[in-house]
Amino acid sequence: MLWDLAPHDLSILDYLFAAEPVSVEASGYCHVNDKSPDIAYITLHYENSMVAHLNLSWMSPVKMRRIALGGSKQMAVWDDLNRDEPVKIYDSGITIHSNQDREINLPNYRIGAVTSPRISGPEPLTEVVEHLRRSILGQERCQTDGDFGLRIVRTLERAQSALERSLQQVACSKRNRFNIIAAE
């Protein structure tokens, strides 16, 4: 399941962060097959305190392709399956008070406007095919070259190792078959 579902998400993270994670954590559960997880949660830590979480599931009846990028002032959410409004920008965040200014340990929430910029252009698959054509003709360097593929495979291997360590602790077995699946 990991090698089936994670490569696309890892490719997007590689493009956004232009770096490999410095550490990878994973946990998973075996609901259908005792020996193979069908749900996994992957956390990837990057330099500069960047972190990414992947929720991967063969069990989910709904396909989701949503990425949330949080900043200090705004958050952008990209939903690849929403053709009308694929990007929304939220003017929201939190403010944490200094220890001497706070009486309780709760942040102040700031909730502002939501904007959805108009995005036009060709379909993503059209862009990928055109990029491949230009790469074959030597007009530009391929974005998904061997170095890119190697980074993705190294990250998958690290996630697989972390997942296997996690599964040894929870021991995939029939007892995990009827766990409730939490959705986003």
GROMACS .gro file of C-alpha atoms in nm:
model
  184
    1MET     CA    1   0.000   0.000   0.000
    2LEU     CA    2   0.280   0.242   0.087
    3TRP     CA    3   0.457   0.195  -0.246
    4ASP     CA    4   0.126   0.219  -0.431
    5LEU     CA    5  -0.011   0.539  -0.274
    6ALA     CA    6   0.284   0.741  -0.141
    7PRO     CA    7   0.497   0.810  -0.454
    8HIS     CA    8   0.265   1.082  -0.588
    9ASP     CA    9   0.250   1.264  -0.255
   10LEU     CA   10   0.625   1.231  -0.206
   11SER     CA   11   0.682   1.371  -0.555
   12ILE     CA   12   0.475   1.679  -0.469
   13LEU     CA   13   0.667   1.726  -0.142
   14ASP     CA   14   0.998   1.691  -0.328
   15TYR     CA   15   0.887   1.964  -0.567
   16LEU     CA   16   0.765   2.195  -0.288
   17PHE     CA   17   1.051   2.149  -0.042
   18ALA     CA   18   1.336   2.069  -0.286
   19ALA     CA   19   1.486   1.845  -0.018
   20GLU     CA   20   1.475   1.498   0.129
   21PRO     CA   21   1.332   1.460   0.479
   22VAL     CA   22   1.580   1.449   0.765
   23SER     CA   23   1.366   1.193   0.947
   24VAL     CA   24   1.065   0.974   0.868
   25GLU     CA   25   0.808   0.828   1.110
   26ALA     CA   26   0.535   0.582   1.017
   27SER     CA   27   0.259   0.374   1.164
   28GLY     CA   28   0.008   0.148   1.000
   29TYR     CA   29  -0.267  -0.106   1.048
   30CYS     CA   30  -0.368  -0.435   0.889
   31HIS     CA   31  -0.745  -0.454   0.856
   32VAL     CA   32  -0.786  -0.690   0.561
   33ASN     CA   33  -0.461  -0.882   0.525
   34ASP     CA   34  -0.275  -0.995   0.838
   35LYS     CA   35   0.065  -0.945   0.677
   36SER     CA   36   0.023  -0.622   0.483
   37PRO     CA   37  -0.094  -0.282   0.612
   38ASP     CA   38  -0.383  -0.119   0.431
   39ILE     CA   39  -0.364   0.210   0.623
   40ALA     CA   40  -0.049   0.409   0.698
   41TYR     CA   41   0.030   0.745   0.853
   42ILE     CA   42   0.364   0.892   0.750
   43THR     CA   43   0.528   1.198   0.907
   44LEU     CA   44   0.823   1.352   0.729
   45HIS     CA   45   1.047   1.606   0.903
   46TYR     CA   46   1.247   1.851   0.692
   47GLU     CA   47   1.507   2.114   0.770
   48ASN     CA   48   1.382   2.454   0.886
   49SER     CA   49   1.106   2.294   1.100
   50MET     CA   50   0.897   2.194   0.797
   51VAL     CA   51   0.683   1.886   0.849
   52ALA     CA   52   0.448   1.688   0.626
   53HIS     CA   53   0.187   1.428   0.717
   54LEU     CA   54   0.055   1.168   0.475
   55ASN     CA   55  -0.263   0.969   0.540
   56LEU     CA   56  -0.260   0.668   0.308
   57SER     CA   57  -0.544   0.420   0.289
   58TRP     CA   58  -0.663   0.142   0.066
   59MET     CA   59  -0.964   0.125   0.300
   60SER     CA   60  -1.104   0.472   0.234
   61PRO     CA   61  -1.404   0.473   0.002
   62VAL     CA   62  -1.332   0.835  -0.094
   63LYS     CA   63  -1.030   0.947  -0.296
   64MET     CA   64  -0.876   1.263  -0.154
   65ARG     CA   65  -0.591   1.463  -0.298
   66ARG     CA   66  -0.562   1.764  -0.066
   67ILE     CA   67  -0.252   1.948   0.046
   68ALA     CA   68  -0.255   2.218   0.314
   69LEU     CA   69   0.042   2.452   0.338
   70GLY     CA   70   0.053   2.651   0.660
   71GLY     CA   71   0.243   2.972   0.710
   72SER     CA   72   0.269   3.225   0.988
   73LYS     CA   73  -0.009   3.446   0.844
   74GLN     CA   74  -0.205   3.239   0.595
   75MET     CA   75  -0.278   2.884   0.489
   76ALA     CA   76  -0.322   2.760   0.133
   77VAL     CA   77  -0.518   2.444   0.059
   78TRP     CA   78  -0.486   2.275  -0.279
   79ASP     CA   79  -0.756   2.022  -0.362
   80ASP     CA   80  -0.663   1.848  -0.686
   81LEU     CA   81  -1.010   1.694  -0.716
   82ASN     CA   82  -1.192   2.029  -0.699
   83ARG     CA   83  -1.186   2.155  -1.058
   84ASP     CA   84  -1.384   2.475  -0.981
   85GLU     CA   85  -1.175   2.601  -0.688
   86PRO     CA   86  -0.855   2.396  -0.663
   87VAL     CA   87  -0.677   2.654  -0.443
   88LYS     CA   88  -0.815   2.836  -0.141
   89ILE     CA   89  -0.618   3.082   0.068
   90TYR     CA   90  -0.727   3.122   0.430
   91ASP     CA   91  -0.636   3.437   0.618
   92SER     CA   92  -0.623   3.263   0.953
   93GLY     CA   93  -0.378   3.153   1.216
   94ILE     CA   94  -0.298   3.160   1.585
   95THR     CA   95  -0.109   3.389   1.818
   96ILE     CA   96   0.074   3.238   2.114
   97HIS     CA   97   0.123   3.468   2.410
   98SER     CA   98   0.456   3.488   2.586
   99ASN     CA   99   0.477   3.310   2.922
  100GLN     CA  100   0.461   3.635   3.119
  101ASP     CA  101   0.157   3.763   2.920
  102ARG     CA  102  -0.062   3.457   2.940
  103GLU     CA  103  -0.265   3.331   3.227
  104ILE     CA  104  -0.380   3.023   3.043
  105ASN     CA  105  -0.204   2.810   2.786
  106LEU     CA  106  -0.442   2.872   2.492
  107PRO     CA  107  -0.372   3.050   2.165
  108ASN     CA  108  -0.580   3.332   2.022
  109TYR     CA  109  -0.741   3.221   1.697
  110ARG     CA  110  -0.759   3.461   1.404
  111ILE     CA  111  -1.015   3.368   1.141
  112GLY     CA  112  -1.036   3.591   0.838
  113ALA     CA  113  -1.138   3.583   0.475
  114VAL     CA  114  -1.110   3.290   0.237
  115THR     CA  115  -1.012   3.361  -0.121
  116SER     CA  116  -1.001   3.129  -0.417
  117PRO     CA  117  -0.787   3.270  -0.699
  118ARG     CA  118  -0.893   3.196  -1.054
  119ILE     CA  119  -0.656   2.939  -1.201
  120SER     CA  120  -0.659   2.879  -1.571
  121GLY     CA  121  -0.439   2.687  -1.805
  122PRO     CA  122  -0.413   2.348  -1.964
  123GLU     CA  123  -0.502   2.025  -1.788
  124PRO     CA  124  -0.214   1.893  -1.572
  125LEU     CA  125  -0.178   1.577  -1.783
  126THR     CA  126  -0.139   1.794  -2.095
  127GLU     CA  127   0.140   1.986  -1.923
  128VAL     CA  128   0.316   1.663  -1.820
  129VAL     CA  129   0.302   1.523  -2.173
  130GLU     CA  130   0.430   1.852  -2.320
  131HIS     CA  131   0.716   1.859  -2.067
  132LEU     CA  132   0.807   1.501  -2.162
  133ARG     CA  133   0.805   1.597  -2.532
  134ARG     CA  134   1.037   1.895  -2.471
  135SER     CA  135   1.266   1.678  -2.255
  136ILE     CA  136   1.292   1.410  -2.525
  137LEU     CA  137   1.379   1.677  -2.782
  138GLY     CA  138   1.648   1.814  -2.548
  139GLN     CA  139   1.471   2.149  -2.513
  140GLU     CA  140   1.462   2.130  -2.134
  141ARG     CA  141   1.589   1.917  -1.849
  142CYS     CA  142   1.345   1.652  -1.728
  143GLN     CA  143   1.205   1.743  -1.385
  144THR     CA  144   1.159   1.377  -1.296
  145ASP     CA  145   1.502   1.247  -1.386
  146GLY     CA  146   1.696   0.965  -1.223
  147ASP     CA  147   1.806   1.184  -0.930
  148PHE     CA  148   1.443   1.270  -0.860
  149GLY     CA  149   1.342   0.902  -0.875
  150LEU     CA  150   1.627   0.806  -0.644
  151ARG     CA  151   1.516   1.064  -0.383
  152ILE     CA  152   1.162   0.928  -0.392
  153VAL     CA  153   1.277   0.566  -0.360
  154ARG     CA  154   1.511   0.652  -0.070
  155THR     CA  155   1.224   0.822   0.112
  156LEU     CA  156   0.993   0.525   0.041
  157GLU     CA  157   1.256   0.287   0.181
  158ARG     CA  158   1.289   0.496   0.497
  159ALA     CA  159   0.910   0.507   0.536
  160GLN     CA  160   0.889   0.131   0.478
  161SER     CA  161   1.150   0.065   0.749
  162ALA     CA  162   0.968   0.293   0.994
  163LEU     CA  163   0.636   0.130   0.907
  164GLU     CA  164   0.777  -0.220   0.964
  165ARG     CA  165   0.915  -0.116   1.305
  166SER     CA  166   0.576   0.026   1.396
  167LEU     CA  167   0.391  -0.286   1.280
  168GLN     CA  168   0.611  -0.504   1.499
  169GLN     CA  169   0.487  -0.308   1.800
  170VAL     CA  170   0.115  -0.339   1.715
  171ALA     CA  171   0.148  -0.686   1.561
  172CYS     CA  172  -0.085  -0.688   1.263
  173SER     CA  173  -0.343  -0.954   1.328
  174LYS     CA  174  -0.711  -1.032   1.293
  175ARG     CA  175  -0.779  -0.830   1.608
  176ASN     CA  176  -0.714  -0.510   1.411
  177ARG     CA  177  -0.977  -0.588   1.149
  178PHE     CA  178  -1.265  -0.393   1.298
  179ASN     CA  179  -1.096  -0.071   1.407
  180ILE     CA  180  -1.290   0.245   1.327
  181ILE     CA  181  -1.139   0.448   1.044
  182ALA     CA  182  -1.113   0.818   1.129
  183ALA     CA  183  -1.162   1.047   0.831
  184GLU     CA  184  -1.044   1.399   0.768
   0.00000   0.00000   0.00000
